[in-house]
C-alpha cells in the first residue's frame, strides 16, 4: 500500500508533518523509529521501514524490553520515510492533533529468510532492533480473526537485552532533542546535554519536572550523583512523577 490513506487523513497546509512520498531508493538501511504521541490518548507509534514506507503500529502501552509482556499494537496506515525524523506539534483540529516526540530511532534487521513484505503478509514479523533505547529481538504478531483485523501484539524475545520489569515511562524523553513531551508541546528549544537512558540519572531529570525542596533537589543537567553508577534496574517509587499529565492544547 502506498500513502493514500496517510495523505487522505491530513491537510499538509495545516500540519508540519511530512508530505506523502514513497522512497524508491534501495540504498537506505532498514530504519526504525518510535514516536511518543500525546494525541487524544497517549500512545507510541512503532515504525519499520519496509518497501519504501514506514509500516506503522500504534502501541498504547508502548514497546517493552520485558519479554513477559505482550502489548497490543494496532496496525495503522503507512507513513512516509521522512516521518521517521519528525518531532513537533500537530495543530488542534488536525488528524492526530497533539505533540509528537521522536522517542527512539535506529536500524533493524529482519530475522529469517522471508522479506519484510512477506513477513508482514504472513502476520508474523521477526526483527532485531539497534536503537538508542530498544535493542534486541522482537516479534510483531497479527491476531488473526479478531475485531477489525488490525490487531497485533509486539513481543520482546528473550536475549541479552531482555529486562524484566522494564518501564517505558522511565525513558520519556526525545532522542532527537532531549525534550520531554511537555517541552515539545510548549515548543521549548532542544536541550544541550544529550540524555542517557535509565537508572539514577532519570531521577535527576525527574527533579527538573517536579521541583523538590531541600538538599535532594537538583538543577537541569547536573548529571549523576557520585553514588549512582549502580544497576540499570530502577527502584520502585518515584516513577509516578514521570507519568503522563494533562497537557494544555493550543
Ligand atoms: Mn500516533
Short mmCIF file of C-alpha atoms and ligand atoms in Angstrom, two decimals:
data_model
loop_
_atom_site.label_atom_id
_atom_site.label_comp_id
_atom_site.label_asym_id
_atom_site.label_seq_id
_atom_site.Cartn_x
_atom_site.Cartn_y
_atom_site.Cartn_z
CA UNK A 1 0.00 0.00 0.00
CA UNK A 2 1.30 3.43 -0.84
CA UNK A 3 0.46 6.51 1.15
CA UNK A 4 -3.12 7.27 0.04
CA UNK A 5 -4.59 6.76 3.49
CA UNK A 6 -1.83 8.83 5.09
CA UNK A 7 -2.48 11.63 2.58
CA UNK A 8 -6.26 11.45 2.89
CA UNK A 9 -6.17 11.97 6.65
CA UNK A 10 -4.03 15.09 6.60
CA UNK A 11 -4.03 18.66 5.30
CA UNK A 12 -0.42 19.50 4.62
CA UNK A 13 -1.00 23.25 4.66
CA UNK A 14 -2.07 22.94 8.29
CA UNK A 15 0.24 20.31 9.75
CA UNK A 16 4.05 20.27 9.93
CA UNK A 17 4.06 16.53 9.22
CA UNK A 18 5.96 15.49 6.07
CA UNK A 19 4.05 15.14 2.79
CA UNK A 20 3.39 11.67 1.37
CA UNK A 21 6.39 10.45 -0.60
CA UNK A 22 7.36 6.86 -1.23
CA UNK A 23 11.10 6.29 -1.07
CA UNK A 24 12.10 4.31 -4.15
CA UNK A 25 15.79 4.22 -3.25
CA UNK A 26 17.14 0.83 -2.33
CA UNK A 27 20.22 2.34 -0.72
CA UNK A 28 18.87 3.01 2.74
CA UNK A 29 19.45 0.92 5.79
CA UNK A 30 16.36 -0.52 7.42
CA UNK A 31 15.28 2.38 9.57
CA UNK A 32 13.02 2.03 12.55
CA UNK A 33 11.64 4.61 14.92
CA UNK A 34 9.19 5.02 17.74
CA UNK A 35 7.30 8.24 18.33
CA UNK A 36 5.60 9.08 21.60
CA UNK A 37 2.39 10.76 20.58
CA UNK A 38 0.26 12.68 23.03
CA UNK A 39 -2.92 12.71 20.97
CA UNK A 40 -6.46 12.00 22.20
CA UNK A 41 -4.74 9.26 24.13
CA UNK A 42 -1.04 8.94 24.78
CA UNK A 43 0.45 6.13 22.69
CA UNK A 44 3.65 5.09 20.98
CA UNK A 45 3.88 4.77 17.19
CA UNK A 46 6.21 1.96 16.22
CA UNK A 47 7.51 2.14 12.64
CA UNK A 48 9.60 -0.18 10.48
CA UNK A 49 10.92 0.79 7.04
CA UNK A 50 9.61 -1.81 4.62
CA UNK A 51 9.03 -1.29 0.91
CA UNK A 52 9.93 2.42 0.83
CA UNK A 53 7.47 3.44 3.55
CA UNK A 54 7.25 3.20 7.32
CA UNK A 55 4.92 0.34 8.26
CA UNK A 56 3.25 1.56 11.43
CA UNK A 57 1.60 0.31 14.59
CA UNK A 58 0.04 2.38 17.38
CA UNK A 59 1.01 0.84 20.72
CA UNK A 60 -0.99 2.29 23.65
CA UNK A 61 1.31 0.89 26.35
CA UNK A 62 4.46 1.29 24.31
CA UNK A 63 7.12 -1.22 23.43
CA UNK A 64 8.88 -3.08 26.25
CA UNK A 65 12.14 -4.89 26.87
CA UNK A 66 10.28 -7.20 29.27
CA UNK A 67 9.73 -10.49 27.46
CA UNK A 68 6.81 -11.41 29.71
CA UNK A 69 4.57 -8.62 28.40
CA UNK A 70 2.65 -8.69 25.13
CA UNK A 71 1.46 -5.24 24.30
CA UNK A 72 -1.37 -4.59 21.90
CA UNK A 73 -0.34 -2.88 18.66
CA UNK A 74 -2.92 -1.52 16.22
CA UNK A 75 -1.69 -1.69 12.63
CA UNK A 76 -2.26 1.77 11.15
CA UNK A 77 -1.62 3.46 7.81
CA UNK A 78 1.81 3.56 6.22
CA UNK A 79 3.80 6.72 6.80
CA UNK A 80 6.47 8.29 4.55
CA UNK A 81 10.10 7.62 5.42
CA UNK A 82 10.56 11.31 6.25
CA UNK A 83 8.11 10.86 9.11
CA UNK A 84 10.88 8.98 10.90
CA UNK A 85 12.61 12.27 11.66
CA UNK A 86 9.50 14.16 12.68
CA UNK A 87 9.06 15.72 16.08
CA UNK A 88 6.75 18.60 16.83
CA UNK A 89 3.16 19.58 17.24
CA UNK A 90 0.19 18.66 15.09
CA UNK A 91 -2.13 21.64 15.44
CA UNK A 92 -5.57 21.33 17.00
CA UNK A 93 -8.25 20.36 14.53
CA UNK A 94 -5.89 18.16 12.51
CA UNK A 95 -5.71 14.38 12.44
CA UNK A 96 -3.64 13.18 15.41
CA UNK A 97 -3.52 16.67 16.97
CA UNK A 98 -1.02 16.83 19.82
CA UNK A 99 2.71 16.63 20.45
CA UNK A 100 4.94 14.06 18.77
CA UNK A 101 8.25 13.05 20.37
CA UNK A 102 10.93 11.12 18.47
CA UNK A 103 11.28 8.59 21.27
CA UNK A 104 13.70 6.12 19.66
CA UNK A 105 15.36 5.51 16.31
CA UNK A 106 17.90 3.24 14.73
CA UNK A 107 18.04 0.35 12.33
CA UNK A 108 16.61 -3.14 12.30
CA UNK A 109 17.48 -6.46 10.73
CA UNK A 110 14.77 -8.82 9.62
CA UNK A 111 15.27 -12.27 11.11
CA UNK A 112 14.69 -15.32 8.94
CA UNK A 113 14.69 -15.80 5.21
CA UNK A 114 11.49 -14.02 4.21
CA UNK A 115 11.47 -10.36 3.18
CA UNK A 116 9.63 -7.64 5.06
CA UNK A 117 6.54 -7.57 2.86
CA UNK A 118 6.28 -11.35 3.04
CA UNK A 119 6.57 -11.40 6.84
CA UNK A 120 4.02 -8.60 7.04
CA UNK A 121 1.58 -10.50 4.83
CA UNK A 122 2.12 -13.59 6.95
CA UNK A 123 1.27 -11.61 10.07
CA UNK A 124 4.47 -12.53 11.86
CA UNK A 125 7.47 -10.20 11.59
CA UNK A 126 10.66 -11.02 13.43
CA UNK A 127 13.40 -8.43 13.68
CA UNK A 128 16.42 -7.26 15.66
CA UNK A 129 16.49 -3.61 16.72
CA UNK A 130 19.57 -1.44 17.04
CA UNK A 131 18.14 1.65 18.69
CA UNK A 132 19.14 4.09 21.40
CA UNK A 133 16.57 2.68 23.84
CA UNK A 134 15.33 -0.52 22.22
CA UNK A 135 17.71 -3.31 21.30
CA UNK A 136 17.48 -6.99 20.62
CA UNK A 137 14.99 -9.35 19.05
CA UNK A 138 11.27 -8.65 18.79
CA UNK A 139 8.24 -10.02 17.01
CA UNK A 140 5.08 -8.35 15.78
CA UNK A 141 2.34 -10.93 15.54
CA UNK A 142 -1.06 -10.47 13.92
CA UNK A 143 -4.01 -11.74 15.96
CA UNK A 144 -5.98 -13.19 13.10
CA UNK A 145 -9.76 -13.32 13.15
CA UNK A 146 -10.05 -10.64 15.79
CA UNK A 147 -12.01 -7.41 15.71
CA UNK A 148 -11.16 -5.07 12.86
CA UNK A 149 -8.28 -7.19 11.63
CA UNK A 150 -5.67 -4.61 12.62
CA UNK A 151 -4.85 -6.15 15.99
CA UNK A 152 -1.26 -7.22 16.55
CA UNK A 153 0.98 -7.85 19.54
CA UNK A 154 4.55 -6.61 19.99
CA UNK A 155 6.69 -9.07 21.92
CA UNK A 156 10.28 -8.92 23.18
CA UNK A 157 12.20 -12.14 22.71
CA UNK A 158 14.48 -13.47 25.40
CA UNK A 159 18.05 -12.35 24.76
CA UNK A 160 20.77 -10.35 26.46
CA UNK A 161 18.69 -7.15 26.10
CA UNK A 162 15.59 -8.58 27.76
CA UNK A 163 14.87 -6.71 31.01
CA UNK A 164 12.12 -7.94 33.33
CA UNK A 165 10.17 -5.06 34.82
CA UNK A 166 11.43 -2.59 32.23
CA UNK A 167 9.47 0.68 32.49
CA UNK A 168 8.85 2.64 29.30
CA UNK A 169 7.93 5.76 31.28
CA UNK A 170 11.46 5.97 32.67
CA UNK A 171 12.57 6.86 29.12
CA UNK A 172 10.10 9.64 28.40
CA UNK A 173 12.49 11.96 26.58
CA UNK A 174 13.31 12.63 22.95
CA UNK A 175 16.35 11.03 21.29
CA UNK A 176 16.31 13.97 18.86
CA UNK A 177 16.12 16.95 21.21
CA UNK A 178 16.30 15.60 24.77
CA UNK A 179 12.95 17.25 25.45
CA UNK A 180 10.09 15.90 27.49
CA UNK A 181 6.62 15.67 25.99
CA UNK A 182 5.62 18.85 27.80
CA UNK A 183 8.66 20.71 26.47
CA UNK A 184 7.79 19.67 22.93
CA UNK A 185 4.17 20.68 23.44
CA UNK A 186 5.36 24.12 24.57
CA UNK A 187 7.81 24.41 21.63
CA UNK A 188 10.73 24.83 24.03
CA UNK A 189 14.22 24.55 22.50
CA UNK A 190 16.23 21.33 22.43
CA UNK A 191 18.31 20.54 25.47
CA UNK A 192 22.05 20.97 25.07
CA UNK A 193 23.10 17.91 27.03
CA UNK A 194 22.21 14.66 25.33
CA UNK A 195 20.24 12.44 27.61
CA UNK A 196 21.11 8.93 28.55
CA UNK A 197 18.67 6.25 29.45
CA UNK A 198 17.79 4.65 32.71
CA UNK A 199 18.93 4.46 36.27
CA UNK A 200 19.60 7.20 38.76
CA UNK A 201 20.08 9.85 36.11
CA UNK A 202 16.39 9.62 35.30
CA UNK A 203 15.61 10.78 38.80
CA UNK A 204 17.77 13.83 38.26
CA UNK A 205 15.72 14.70 35.17
CA UNK A 206 12.62 13.95 37.09
CA UNK A 207 13.61 16.61 39.60
CA UNK A 208 13.64 19.06 36.68
CA UNK A 209 9.99 18.48 36.20
CA UNK A 210 8.83 18.19 39.79
CA UNK A 211 10.83 20.80 41.69
CA UNK A 212 11.59 19.47 45.12
CA UNK A 213 12.63 21.38 48.20
CA UNK A 214 15.73 20.61 50.18
CA UNK A 215 19.14 19.12 49.50
CA UNK A 216 17.75 16.43 47.18
CA UNK A 217 16.69 18.99 44.59
CA UNK A 218 18.98 19.38 41.59
CA UNK A 219 19.04 21.61 38.59
CA UNK A 220 18.85 20.57 34.99
CA UNK A 221 21.69 18.53 33.55
CA UNK A 222 23.79 18.17 36.66
CA UNK A 223 24.33 14.53 35.81
CA UNK A 224 24.60 11.60 38.09
CA UNK A 225 25.43 11.69 41.74
CA UNK A 226 28.71 10.28 43.00
CA UNK A 227 26.98 7.23 44.38
CA UNK A 228 24.87 6.46 41.34
CA UNK A 229 26.80 4.19 38.98
CA UNK A 230 24.53 1.37 40.14
CA UNK A 231 22.35 -1.12 38.33
CA UNK A 232 20.23 -0.32 35.29
CA UNK A 233 17.14 -1.51 37.02
CA UNK A 234 15.02 1.19 38.54
CA UNK A 235 13.87 1.12 42.11
CA UNK A 236 10.12 1.34 42.59
CA UNK A 237 8.67 4.59 43.71
CA UNK A 238 9.14 7.95 42.12
CA UNK A 239 8.34 6.93 38.55
CA UNK A 240 4.81 8.09 39.07
CA UNK A 241 6.14 11.59 38.60
CA UNK A 242 7.01 10.64 35.01
CA UNK A 243 3.51 9.50 34.20
CA UNK A 244 1.50 11.50 31.75
CA UNK A 245 -0.03 14.69 32.95
CA UNK A 246 -2.76 16.60 31.15
CA UNK A 247 -1.20 18.84 28.57
CA UNK A 248 -2.89 22.08 27.56
CA UNK A 249 -3.64 22.12 23.86
CA UNK A 250 -3.24 25.10 21.61
MN1 LIG B 1 0.02 8.30 16.61
#
